[in-house]
Structures are given as C-alpha cells and as structure tokens.
Amino acid sequence: MNDVVISGTGLFTPPNVVTNAELVEAYNAYADKFNSENAKAIESGELEAISHSSVEFIEKASGIKQRYAMYKEGILDIDRMLPVVPRRSVDELSISAEMAVAAAKEALTQAQKDPHEIDLVICGSSTTQRHWPAVAVEIQQSLGCTGYSYDMSIACSTATFAISNAMDALLSGSANSVLVVNPEYVTPQVNFRDRDSHFIFGDVATAVVLERQKTAAEVPLFRILDRKLKTVFSNNIRTDFSYLTRAEENLTLERFFEPDQWFVQHGRKVFKELLPLVCNLVTSQLEENKVEISAIRRMWLHQANINMNQFAAQKLLGRPAEDGEAPIILDDYANTASAGAIIAFHKFREDFSPGDRGIICSFGAGYSIGSLLVEKL
Amino acid sequence: MNDVVISGTGLFTPPNVVTNAELVEAYNAYADKFNSENAKAIESGELEAISHSSVEFIEKASGIKQRYAMYKEGILDIDRMLPVVPRRSVDELSISAEMAVAAAKEALTQAQKDPHEIDLVICGSSTTQRHWPAVAVEIQQSLGCTGYSYDMSIACSTATFAISNAMDALLSGSANSVLVVNPEYVTPQVNFRDRDSHFIFGDVATAVVLERQKTAAEVPLFRILDRKLKTVFSNNIRTDFSYLTRAEENLTLERFFEPDQWFVQHGRKVFKELLPLVCNLVTSQLEENKVEISAIRRMWLHQANINMNQFAAQKLLGRPAEDGEAPIILDDYANTASAGAIIAFHKFREDFSPGDRGIICSFGAGYSIGSLLVEKL
C-alpha cells in the first residue's frame, strides 16, 4: 500500500542578494563599454550594438525582482561578470554539499529524524560540481546518514523526479527513510553578458524527508497520492560546458566563455511547446485519480517565469488563479532550477487542513515535467 | 512479489584500440622531453625527474593489456596527450548518447522489445557530458522510447545502482520496462601525463533491459533475487573538473590541465580500505539470502584491477577463483568505470543453466559498492 509521506522540508537561502537594479547597472555599463570599444565595427555594420537592459523589462518578462548568490563578488564587475568562486581543498566540504547540508538539517528537524535513520540520500541537482566522488556521498557523510546515496539530474525537474525515486525506493523496500537534497548552485553557469538571460537564475538549496507513514513522527505530513513524470527532448534550454570542451582542438581560454558554454534558452519556444505538455499532464493525472481541479487547494508550480505560471494556472483552473492558489517565490529567488516548486511548498503549506490537496509540479529543461499530487494528513 | 528480470544486455565497443606499448612509448617520450627541458632544475633538485613507464609495470600493477578509445587522435601526441574530441552541433547526437544508443539497440534486440515499450530510460554515467538537457532524454528520443528518463551518477557503481533504481521503479509500478544505459566516455578525463594512472581507463557503453517476468519474451532471463547498495565517502578517487573551475580567480588555460582536474587515484589506499567493505557486503548479502558461496557459480566483478579482483574472489571463495568463476575483461577493456561488471555479465553468461546463481558486483569511487544476486530462470 502506498503510504509514502513527506515529513519535513528545508530551505537554505544564500547570504547575498543581487537586485535587478544592480544587475541592470552592471549590464548597461558592460554594454556601453562594448559599444564604445567596437564603435567602428558597429558603425560599419560588422557588429551589432548591444541594447541596454532595464528593471522594467526584467520584471515584465519574468516577474523576477532579485536573486540570491552564494558568492556575489565578480558578478557585477563588468570586466568579469562571473562570481569569484573560491577554490576549496579536498578536505573542506564542497559548496554544493554545504548548501545541501544546511537545507537538510532543517528538513530533518521538521521531520524529527536523526540523520542516522536516513538510509538513502539522493542529491538531485541540475549542475553537478563533481562526479568522483558523487556529491551525495559527501552530504551523506557530513550529516551522518547510513545506507547509500547517489546523484541524479534531469534539469528543472530534478527535485520532483528525485522525490519519485525516493518513493520507489520506499515502496520497494530499498530504503526506510530518504533524504532528497537539491543544491542548485546556478549563478556560475549564467551568462551575465546576455541580455535575455542575465537575470534568470539564483542560487538555493532545498531538502525533503520522505518515509512511510508508520515510521513518521507526530508532525504535519503530506501523503503523495500520485506522481506522473514525463520527458520529451528539446534543445531549447541547453548548456554544453563539460570536460569535452577541454578536449576540443585549438582550445583557448576564451572558448570556455563562448555562448554555448553557458545556459542558453529560447524562451518563446519553451513557452509555446512546454506549457501544453504541462497542462495535459496535470489534467490527465487529475482524471486518472478522479480528482476535480476544484478539489485542488494549491499548486506549487515550477518557478521560472511568472507569465508561465499564470498561464498554466489559468489553463488548469479555467480562470485566473486567486491569492494563494499558485504562490510565487520567483520574485524573491528568481529561477532556481529544480528547487523552485519545493521552495514554494516549503513556504506555503502551513495553512493546509487534513484532507486538503495540492499539486507540486516542475517543468523545464529536457523537456521534463514532474507532477506530485499530495494530501495533508 | 519480486519477479524483476534482466531480459537483455548490450555492449558498444569503440572503434579504436590503444595498446600498452603505444601508451608507454608516448609516455616515455613525454618523460624524456620533460626531463631534458628541465635538466637544470632537476640537477639542482628543484624538480624531480619523471620516471619511465613500462608495459611490464602496467600489466603487473593492473592486468590491463589494452583499452578502447572513441577518439584516438591526440592521446599519443606528446604535446597534447588528450584525445581530439570533435565538437558536434546541437542537432547531432552527442557522443555519450551515440555510444549508449548503440549498446541499447543490442539489449533491446536480445530482450525482443520494441523501443516504444520502454517507459523509463536511466542514463547512468560516471562522467556527464551535458546537464541541460539531460543525456538520457536525448537517448530516449533517439530510440523512440516513451515515458520518462533521467541521468544518474555514483561513479564506479552507477550501473548497479541504476539497475537497482530500475527495479524500484518496476516494483512500485512507476515503469513497466526499463532501459539502463551506461555510456562511459572516460578517456578525456585521463591524465595521460601521470605514470600512475595514464593506463587505467578505456571507453565503452553497456545497456540492460529490465522488466517483470510476466511481460518478458521467451528469451534467457536472469531474475534479480536481491540487491545491496552501500556508499562510504572517500577522496581517494577524485576529480574536480567542473563549471566551478571556470569561476576561480586568476583563471588561466593551464588551470584546466592541473592534476586535480583529471582523475586522481590513491590506489593502495583504495585497495586497503575498499576491499574489506566489498567482502563484508557480499558475505552479509549471501547470509541474508541464505545462499552459500558454493552455490554461486560466477561473480561478475567490477573491472578496475586484476589484483583487486583476485583478492576479492579469493577472500569470498576461501580459495583462489577457478577458470570462469570471476571472469576478467579488463585486460581487453581496461577500467571502464561503472560498465565493467556489466561487460563481464554480457560476455559470460550463456553457459548458465536454470537455477544457476551469480553475483554482479561493482565497487570503486565514492566509495560505492553495489551487489546484485541473480539467478538464471
């Protein structure tokens, strides 16, 4: 019988805020410098002048008002436009692990679980900072968890897919208590010189504890009634930085900073192609579970773009979402890859009463869509 | 009820062989050049001269006689010592996907499965060539599989852990037929200038089809009776190349070629620390399943080092392994990260009769250990 519950969630918010105004000031100064240094080529038509960005453009296009950064130094430096990430020794906790451990501690406290009771740690991240050894093993050791662990990645849906994997492991008996962590250290992959994407991402880590209801403490629990996962290939959100870049012929340092080595997104295509898939998936999930959309109190949606969220909510509800039906955290956190829907779930569920139902739904790069139908116990 | 079976396996072997003799010739020429260019510093004691490698040393230390490489050009060039990896457009199949698809086709043919019957593709690789979109989605699309897919990574145990995840998904009902692929494109991560590790790795891809017995065709099946997974953190096998390297201060092109940006291994420590964990895990798995070691016809062990395999087999059997009890493929393929034990299983199981039992066991970086107890149906 499926009695898998979420018994705790955690959130780590990095110490540094980067506002739109700061980003725009740096971007525009970079644009002015570029245009002035290339004035002749621009005048002769060889090069195109770079347009200014603006706070209004960013807010209208995305709904994002600020983002958090693990390391802020360097991001606003127009000769760098990339955080200065300190090199850590192999004996120090790595950055992703540090972020994940902080979020995990809150989730474990909420679930009233000792770390040694956790026998599976899944580190789901859309950007892996190291493969050997997997970051999940470092997190497992740092917390004192037992059993086994692994890293997984499916871009924007990594958190929901990892929760589904946790559920599989609990239902099949592979694990008794699972910790899913999602450290999203994204800012070092952002092309801060690209007007269309320089504002999109922020850093964060989330954590979720999952177990069978029978082992859970007397804490608020959300049962996962159903999950539905889907992937359909698309190059419209892509990044190609990897160890294979280093093995290209005639390599230069500049090569690592070319556009394809950062996140590249064709936003309009994504909007047009992805949203119908999302709406179809959630609609068929509700049908399969014989749940009316009117019985869904809240949708904790993926947090990439406020226009996408409003569109999806309206399409599913048949009317615009009312206050609290599809809460937004991307104004504060920006797009945090797979963590966004989990941040929303972490922040907005205290008002739920037993029997209230909601949907945690991620969608994005891959394309990937993961929808979890949950009920407050 | 657990009726999960392996109904097919596949192997893709890259087109290029690199022999020990070739590697040693290149390495020694590099060493001579280094020593002659730094003769003064070496004479004054500032630098240490680099020793020659030899075919005998490599074979004695590892049992490896050759390895395969997706791209050979550049590996033996003493001014490069790194394969020349061609850059592919976003519309071409990526290298990892190409390798995985080739192995998958054989596994699907063996299992008599149409690709569209597969509703979960897990791409397990110890070196991910791209995160957005995940490589698994590209493989899924290229083959024409349905459902969902994701990438996962736990270094040397990625294949066994991925098989366990597949089993979880089958037992919980998340999927009906799972394709696990393990493209291991490892040579671009090898430090061919390091005498202790220049010979270790080769490229390969493996694939495994898993399903419930009731859906399987009339083909040879191996039921997975039990799996046991464990991870214990260690820095003794590590690599730190990532997108965070690019964000370090005062970055130079040379930084990407420093020792910590390649695979670094402290082989003796690994031997000493890891093997007791492996033997304890397998022994307790057999005890828990009430299976005598004498009832195990074959162990398809991780293929990193012949001395490790002989030690593990002898420890478990209480005597040296006889012919066919612990087959070796690393002489031909070298260490192929997570794929080694699957290559062995792919090549050496035709002689099994119904009721015969064996163990597929991976061990390595993480540390990670994954042991699957299987029985021929």
mmCIF file with all atom_site columns, N, CA, C and O in Angstrom, chain A residues 257-274:
data_model
loop_
_atom_site.group_PDB
_atom_site.id
_atom_site.type_symbol
_atom_site.label_atom_id
_atom_site.label_alt_id
_atom_site.label_comp_id
_atom_site.label_asym_id
_atom_site.label_entity_id
_atom_site.label_seq_id
_atom_site.pdbx_PDB_ins_code
_atom_site.Cartn_x
_atom_site.Cartn_y
_atom_site.Cartn_z
_atom_site.occupancy
_atom_site.B_iso_or_equiv
_atom_site.pdbx_formal_charge
_atom_site.auth_seq_id
_atom_site.auth_comp_id
_atom_site.auth_asym_id
_atom_site.auth_atom_id
_atom_site.pdbx_PDB_model_num
ATOM 1  N N  . PHE A 1 257 ? 34.225 30.540 -22.514 1.00 0.00 ? 257 PHE A N  1
ATOM 2  C CA . PHE A 1 257 ? 33.309 31.647 -22.228 1.00 0.00 ? 257 PHE A CA 1
ATOM 3  C C  . PHE A 1 257 ? 32.413 31.974 -23.425 1.00 0.00 ? 257 PHE A C  1
ATOM 4  O O  . PHE A 1 257 ? 31.746 32.988 -23.427 1.00 0.00 ? 257 PHE A O  1
ATOM 5  N N  . GLU A 1 258 ? 32.423 31.100 -24.424 1.00 0.00 ? 258 GLU A N  1
ATOM 6  C CA . GLU A 1 258 ? 31.550 31.319 -25.581 1.00 0.00 ? 258 GLU A CA 1
ATOM 7  C C  . GLU A 1 258 ? 30.094 31.008 -25.210 1.00 0.00 ? 258 GLU A C  1
ATOM 8  O O  . GLU A 1 258 ? 29.834 30.294 -24.245 1.00 0.00 ? 258 GLU A O  1
ATOM 9  N N  . PRO A 1 259 ? 29.152 31.553 -25.989 1.00 0.00 ? 259 PRO A N  1
ATOM 10 C CA . PRO A 1 259 ? 27.732 31.455 -25.589 1.00 0.00 ? 259 PRO A CA 1
ATOM 11 C C  . PRO A 1 259 ? 27.235 30.045 -25.263 1.00 0.00 ? 259 PRO A C  1
ATOM 12 O O  . PRO A 1 259 ? 26.485 29.862 -24.299 1.00 0.00 ? 259 PRO A O  1
ATOM 13 N N  . ASP A 1 260 ? 27.651 29.019 -26.029 1.00 0.00 ? 260 ASP A N  1
ATOM 14 C CA . ASP A 1 260 ? 27.109 27.678 -25.783 1.00 0.00 ? 260 ASP A CA 1
ATOM 15 C C  . ASP A 1 260 ? 27.625 27.055 -24.490 1.00 0.00 ? 260 ASP A C  1
ATOM 16 O O  . ASP A 1 260 ? 27.138 26.001 -24.086 1.00 0.00 ? 260 ASP A O  1
ATOM 17 N N  . GLN A 1 261 ? 28.612 27.697 -23.858 1.00 0.00 ? 261 GLN A N  1
ATOM 18 C CA . GLN A 1 261 ? 29.173 27.162 -22.619 1.00 0.00 ? 261 GLN A CA 1
ATOM 19 C C  . GLN A 1 261 ? 28.397 27.651 -21.384 1.00 0.00 ? 261 GLN A C  1
ATOM 20 O O  . GLN A 1 261 ? 28.742 27.324 -20.257 1.00 0.00 ? 261 GLN A O  1
ATOM 21 N N  . TRP A 1 262 ? 27.368 28.472 -21.605 1.00 0.00 ? 262 TRP A N  1
ATOM 22 C CA . TRP A 1 262 ? 26.500 28.956 -20.533 1.00 0.00 ? 262 TRP A CA 1
ATOM 23 C C  . TRP A 1 262 ? 25.095 28.402 -20.786 1.00 0.00 ? 262 TRP A C  1
ATOM 24 O O  . TRP A 1 262 ? 24.853 27.767 -21.793 1.00 0.00 ? 262 TRP A O  1
ATOM 25 N N  . PHE A 1 263 ? 24.185 28.715 -19.878 1.00 0.00 ? 263 PHE A N  1
ATOM 26 C CA . PHE A 1 263 ? 22.780 28.413 -20.148 1.00 0.00 ? 263 PHE A CA 1
ATOM 27 C C  . PHE A 1 263 ? 22.304 29.230 -21.328 1.00 0.00 ? 263 PHE A C  1
ATOM 28 O O  . PHE A 1 263 ? 22.459 30.442 -21.352 1.00 0.00 ? 263 PHE A O  1
ATOM 29 N N  . VAL A 1 264 ? 21.714 28.550 -22.293 1.00 0.00 ? 264 VAL A N  1
ATOM 30 C CA . VAL A 1 264 ? 21.118 29.231 -23.438 1.00 0.00 ? 264 VAL A CA 1
ATOM 31 C C  . VAL A 1 264 ? 19.652 28.824 -23.485 1.00 0.00 ? 264 VAL A C  1
ATOM 32 O O  . VAL A 1 264 ? 19.329 27.638 -23.361 1.00 0.00 ? 264 VAL A O  1
ATOM 33 N N  . GLN A 1 265 ? 18.786 29.789 -23.635 1.00 0.00 ? 265 GLN A N  1
ATOM 34 C CA . GLN A 1 265 ? 17.357 29.487 -23.593 1.00 0.00 ? 265 GLN A CA 1
ATOM 35 C C  . GLN A 1 265 ? 16.618 30.226 -24.702 1.00 0.00 ? 265 GLN A C  1
ATOM 36 O O  . GLN A 1 265 ? 16.847 31.408 -24.918 1.00 0.00 ? 265 GLN A O  1
ATOM 37 N N  . HIS A 1 266 ? 15.762 29.512 -25.401 1.00 0.00 ? 266 HIS A N  1
ATOM 38 C CA . HIS A 1 266 ? 14.868 30.141 -26.371 1.00 0.00 ? 266 HIS A CA 1
ATOM 39 C C  . HIS A 1 266 ? 13.492 30.218 -25.723 1.00 0.00 ? 266 HIS A C  1
ATOM 40 O O  . HIS A 1 266 ? 12.653 29.331 -25.902 1.00 0.00 ? 266 HIS A O  1
ATOM 41 N N  . GLY A 1 267 ? 13.311 31.274 -24.949 1.00 0.00 ? 267 GLY A N  1
ATOM 42 C CA . GLY A 1 267 ? 12.169 31.384 -24.043 1.00 0.00 ? 267 GLY A CA 1
ATOM 43 C C  . GLY A 1 267 ? 10.811 31.257 -24.716 1.00 0.00 ? 267 GLY A C  1
ATOM 44 O O  . GLY A 1 267 ? 9.918  30.592 -24.198 1.00 0.00 ? 267 GLY A O  1
ATOM 45 N N  . ARG A 1 268 ? 10.665 31.899 -25.858 1.00 0.00 ? 268 ARG A N  1
ATOM 46 C CA . ARG A 1 268 ? 9.341  31.871 -26.501 1.00 0.00 ? 268 ARG A CA 1
ATOM 47 C C  . ARG A 1 268 ? 8.969  30.480 -26.974 1.00 0.00 ? 268 ARG A C  1
ATOM 48 O O  . ARG A 1 268 ? 7.833  30.046 -26.864 1.00 0.00 ? 268 ARG A O  1
ATOM 49 N N  . LYS A 1 269 ? 9.966  29.779 -27.535 1.00 0.00 ? 269 LYS A N  1
ATOM 50 C CA . LYS A 1 269 ? 9.705  28.394 -27.969 1.00 0.00 ? 269 LYS A CA 1
ATOM 51 C C  . LYS A 1 269 ? 9.335  27.524 -26.770 1.00 0.00 ? 269 LYS A C  1
ATOM 52 O O  . LYS A 1 269 ? 8.449  26.679 -26.858 1.00 0.00 ? 269 LYS A O  1
ATOM 53 N N  . VAL A 1 270 ? 10.054 27.726 -25.677 1.00 0.00 ? 270 VAL A N  1
ATOM 54 C CA . VAL A 1 270 ? 9.770  26.932 -24.472 1.00 0.00 ? 270 VAL A CA 1
ATOM 55 C C  . VAL A 1 270 ? 8.340  27.181 -24.018 1.00 0.00 ? 270 VAL A C  1
ATOM 56 O O  . VAL A 1 270 ? 7.582  26.240 -23.736 1.00 0.00 ? 270 VAL A O  1
ATOM 57 N N  . PHE A 1 271 ? 7.985  28.457 -23.941 1.00 0.00 ? 271 PHE A N  1
ATOM 58 C CA . PHE A 1 271 ? 6.640  28.832 -23.519 1.00 0.00 ? 271 PHE A CA 1
ATOM 59 C C  . PHE A 1 271 ? 5.590  28.108 -24.375 1.00 0.00 ? 271 PHE A C  1
ATOM 60 O O  . PHE A 1 271 ? 4.658  27.493 -23.865 1.00 0.00 ? 271 PHE A O  1
ATOM 61 N N  . LYS A 1 272 ? 5.800  28.157 -25.693 1.00 0.00 ? 272 LYS A N  1
ATOM 62 C CA . LYS A 1 272 ? 4.824  27.629 -26.639 1.00 0.00 ? 272 LYS A CA 1
ATOM 63 C C  . LYS A 1 272 ? 4.759  26.093 -26.632 1.00 0.00 ? 272 LYS A C  1
ATOM 64 O O  . LYS A 1 272 ? 3.694  25.501 -26.739 1.00 0.00 ? 272 LYS A O  1
ATOM 65 N N  . GLU A 1 273 ? 5.920  25.458 -26.502 1.00 0.00 ? 273 GLU A N  1
ATOM 66 C CA . GLU A 1 273 ? 5.962  23.991 -26.607 1.00 0.00 ? 273 GLU A CA 1
ATOM 67 C C  . GLU A 1 273 ? 5.698  23.299 -25.273 1.00 0.00 ? 273 GLU A C  1
ATOM 68 O O  . GLU A 1 273 ? 5.091  22.227 -25.220 1.00 0.00 ? 273 GLU A O  1
ATOM 69 N N  . LEU A 1 274 ? 6.218  23.899 -24.192 1.00 0.00 ? 274 LEU A N  1
ATOM 70 C CA . LEU A 1 274 ? 6.210  23.194 -22.911 1.00 0.00 ? 274 LEU A CA 1
ATOM 71 C C  . LEU A 1 274 ? 4.862  23.289 -22.197 1.00 0.00 ? 274 LEU A C  1
ATOM 72 O O  . LEU A 1 274 ? 4.392  22.301 -21.614 1.00 0.00 ? 274 LEU A O  1
#
